[in-house]
XYZ file of C-alpha atoms in Angstrom:
217
model
C -12.734 2.790 -4.292
C -13.720 2.277 -7.929
C -17.149 0.538 -7.950
C -16.260 -1.096 -11.278
C -13.117 -2.753 -9.942
C -13.057 -6.406 -8.994
C -11.674 -5.649 -5.519
C -14.491 -3.192 -4.768
C -17.058 -5.768 -5.887
C -15.395 -8.428 -3.740
C -15.479 -6.157 -0.694
C -19.146 -5.265 -1.187
C -20.744 -8.644 -1.734
C -21.926 -11.429 0.544
C -18.773 -12.864 2.123
C -20.452 -15.608 4.142
C -19.568 -18.138 1.438
C -16.459 -18.777 -0.719
C -16.001 -16.394 -3.668
C -14.252 -17.050 -6.969
C -11.885 -14.251 -8.043
C -9.515 -13.670 -10.959
C -6.039 -15.177 -10.893
C -4.370 -11.760 -10.887
C -6.400 -10.418 -7.951
C -5.706 -13.678 -6.110
C -1.981 -13.200 -6.793
C -1.923 -9.659 -5.368
C -4.008 -10.626 -2.322
C -1.672 -13.566 -1.723
C 1.345 -11.215 -1.753
C -0.439 -9.074 0.830
C -1.275 -12.091 3.000
C 2.329 -13.338 2.897
C 3.658 -9.991 4.104
C 0.875 -9.706 6.698
C 2.040 -13.048 8.090
C 5.722 -12.048 7.925
C 5.028 -8.926 9.968
C 2.693 -10.751 12.371
C -0.075 -8.306 11.528
C 1.913 -5.074 11.822
C 1.201 -4.841 8.119
C -2.352 -6.092 7.462
C -4.334 -5.914 4.214
C -7.663 -6.249 6.061
C -7.661 -2.645 7.327
C -10.205 -1.509 4.728
C -12.913 -0.468 7.197
C -10.376 1.529 9.196
C -8.995 3.245 6.074
C -12.523 4.270 5.067
C -13.063 5.995 8.431
C -9.983 8.184 8.073
C -10.814 10.190 4.964
C -7.670 12.258 4.550
C -8.735 13.370 1.065
C -12.021 14.981 2.158
C -12.487 18.755 1.753
C -13.349 18.990 5.456
C -11.753 15.952 7.127
C -13.250 14.780 10.410
C -11.792 12.710 13.216
C -13.526 9.321 13.349
C -15.656 8.582 16.401
C -13.932 6.376 18.986
C -16.806 3.883 18.771
C -16.481 3.693 14.978
C -12.760 2.954 15.262
C -13.461 0.239 17.831
C -16.018 -1.286 15.473
C -13.600 -1.219 12.533
C -10.916 -2.980 14.584
C -13.186 -6.021 14.979
C -13.107 -6.508 11.189
C -9.288 -6.568 10.971
C -7.374 -9.834 10.900
C -5.529 -11.344 7.944
C -5.726 -14.786 9.577
C -9.464 -14.772 8.866
C -8.833 -15.000 5.114
C -8.317 -18.327 3.350
C -7.124 -18.279 -0.249
C -7.034 -21.493 -2.271
C -5.981 -20.893 -5.865
C -8.639 -18.386 -7.005
C -11.206 -19.040 -4.280
C -11.266 -16.758 -1.246
C -13.131 -17.280 2.024
C -13.691 -14.920 4.965
C -14.242 -15.958 8.579
C -15.539 -12.430 9.221
C -17.944 -11.192 6.509
C -17.345 -7.587 7.610
C -13.672 -7.694 6.608
C -12.656 -5.232 3.886
C -9.410 -5.790 1.964
C -7.288 -2.729 1.195
C -4.402 -3.217 -1.248
C -3.218 0.402 -1.140
C 0.207 -0.634 0.144
C 0.622 -3.429 -2.402
C -1.011 -2.510 -5.696
C 1.102 0.485 -6.739
C 4.338 -1.450 -6.391
C 2.830 -4.464 -8.149
C 1.612 -2.249 -11.012
C 5.037 -0.599 -11.347
C 6.650 -4.030 -11.650
C 4.103 -5.073 -14.300
C 4.789 -1.888 -16.297
C 8.521 -2.659 -16.190
C 7.877 -6.220 -17.371
C 5.791 -4.891 -20.263
C 8.395 -2.316 -21.323
C 11.153 -4.933 -21.338
C 8.937 -7.261 -23.409
C 8.543 -4.409 -25.909
C 12.311 -4.053 -26.241
C 12.744 -0.990 -24.024
C 16.127 -1.048 -22.293
C 16.121 2.376 -20.629
C 13.142 3.973 -18.876
C 11.968 5.521 -15.639
C 8.531 4.780 -14.162
C 7.225 7.288 -11.622
C 3.947 6.494 -9.859
C 4.327 9.071 -7.095
C 6.423 7.752 -4.216
C 7.273 4.712 -6.338
C 10.082 5.115 -8.851
C 11.239 2.116 -10.867
C 14.104 2.181 -13.348
C 14.600 0.022 -16.416
C 18.312 -0.347 -17.070
C 20.454 2.782 -17.018
C 19.981 6.334 -18.309
C 22.089 5.967 -21.437
C 25.390 4.823 -19.916
C 24.866 6.555 -16.560
C 22.822 5.729 -13.494
C 19.493 7.452 -12.958
C 19.504 10.175 -10.292
C 16.510 9.882 -7.953
C 15.731 12.736 -5.560
C 14.296 12.153 -2.074
C 12.374 15.088 -0.597
C 13.209 16.399 2.868
C 10.154 15.525 5.032
C 10.678 18.764 6.977
C 9.812 20.726 3.861
C 13.186 22.300 3.118
C 14.613 22.545 -0.388
C 17.273 19.964 0.453
C 17.154 16.844 -1.722
C 18.911 13.554 -1.064
C 20.167 12.191 -4.382
C 20.492 8.481 -5.068
C 22.238 6.903 -8.045
C 20.106 3.988 -9.262
C 20.092 1.592 -12.189
C 17.519 -1.120 -12.917
C 16.098 -0.929 -9.387
C 13.139 0.506 -7.497
C 13.085 3.414 -5.037
C 10.008 3.703 -2.808
C 9.456 6.413 -0.228
C 6.730 6.571 2.394
C 6.359 9.256 5.028
C 4.053 10.602 7.708
C 4.203 14.051 6.104
C 2.457 13.051 2.859
C -1.198 13.192 3.960
C -2.211 14.696 7.271
C -5.301 15.855 9.118
C -5.089 18.804 11.514
C -7.629 18.882 14.368
C -7.593 20.673 17.715
C -3.919 21.550 17.384
C -2.873 17.987 16.677
C -1.651 16.487 13.434
C -2.743 12.999 12.340
C -0.927 11.217 9.491
C -2.253 8.566 7.110
C -0.205 5.526 8.167
C -2.545 3.741 10.551
C -1.819 1.222 13.304
C -3.975 -1.877 12.765
C -3.870 -2.590 16.505
C -5.022 0.809 17.829
C -6.934 2.210 14.851
C -5.041 5.511 15.081
C -1.966 6.816 13.225
C 1.095 4.828 14.218
C 3.354 6.521 16.761
C 6.811 6.860 15.253
C 9.808 9.170 15.235
C 10.548 8.222 11.604
C 9.311 10.991 9.295
C 10.299 9.373 6.018
C 11.597 5.994 4.915
C 13.081 5.098 1.533
C 13.823 1.566 0.390
C 15.864 0.546 -2.651
C 14.949 -2.911 -3.926
C 14.845 -4.978 -7.092
C 11.034 -5.223 -7.051
C 8.851 -2.188 -6.422
C 6.195 -4.237 -4.613
C 8.748 -5.231 -1.944
C 9.742 -1.619 -1.309
C 6.093 -0.533 -1.290
C 5.139 -3.007 1.431
C 8.279 -2.631 3.551
C 8.140 1.176 3.659
C 4.581 0.967 4.957
C 5.464 -1.717 7.469
């Protein structure tokens, strides 16, 4: 959503012809495409138009019009993206890439790499929902707390060293309309919040980007 960012500029330019992008953006998009393929589109980085319709951060959120959701669905489809080295092509020029379920984990991993390069052997990185540990806390494991999605004061404690803990839940951002609650994890097939009986999911992994993507999926 930052107009100065390379991804924003990619999304808002003429996509009827191949576009040259930076190697790092190409790398992150490629990660997203690989996982989109692995999940057969359950996870799809081309949901940008749909994400824009559901503005959960607005002061007065509104339910998107059914016709607008139907229109956004026609722009979704990771198979319509071709990435060769640092050149990206779109079969549908209306497609908008959203890396919200990739970038935070990728950034956490890059921060860890940097800290290790600087000689840091013990640290905790917390990007909100993404926690990544460097080594141990002195000689002990780090203790990571997982919030109860039902809102109680109960906390699930995990003992972690040198790994990532990522949590995603349907309780994090919601929209209340006409007595119904809508959460922010959207189904790329229907355009509406995914129907699930899982309130919160936590994944422990070596790389934060893996946990980030898999919790969303």
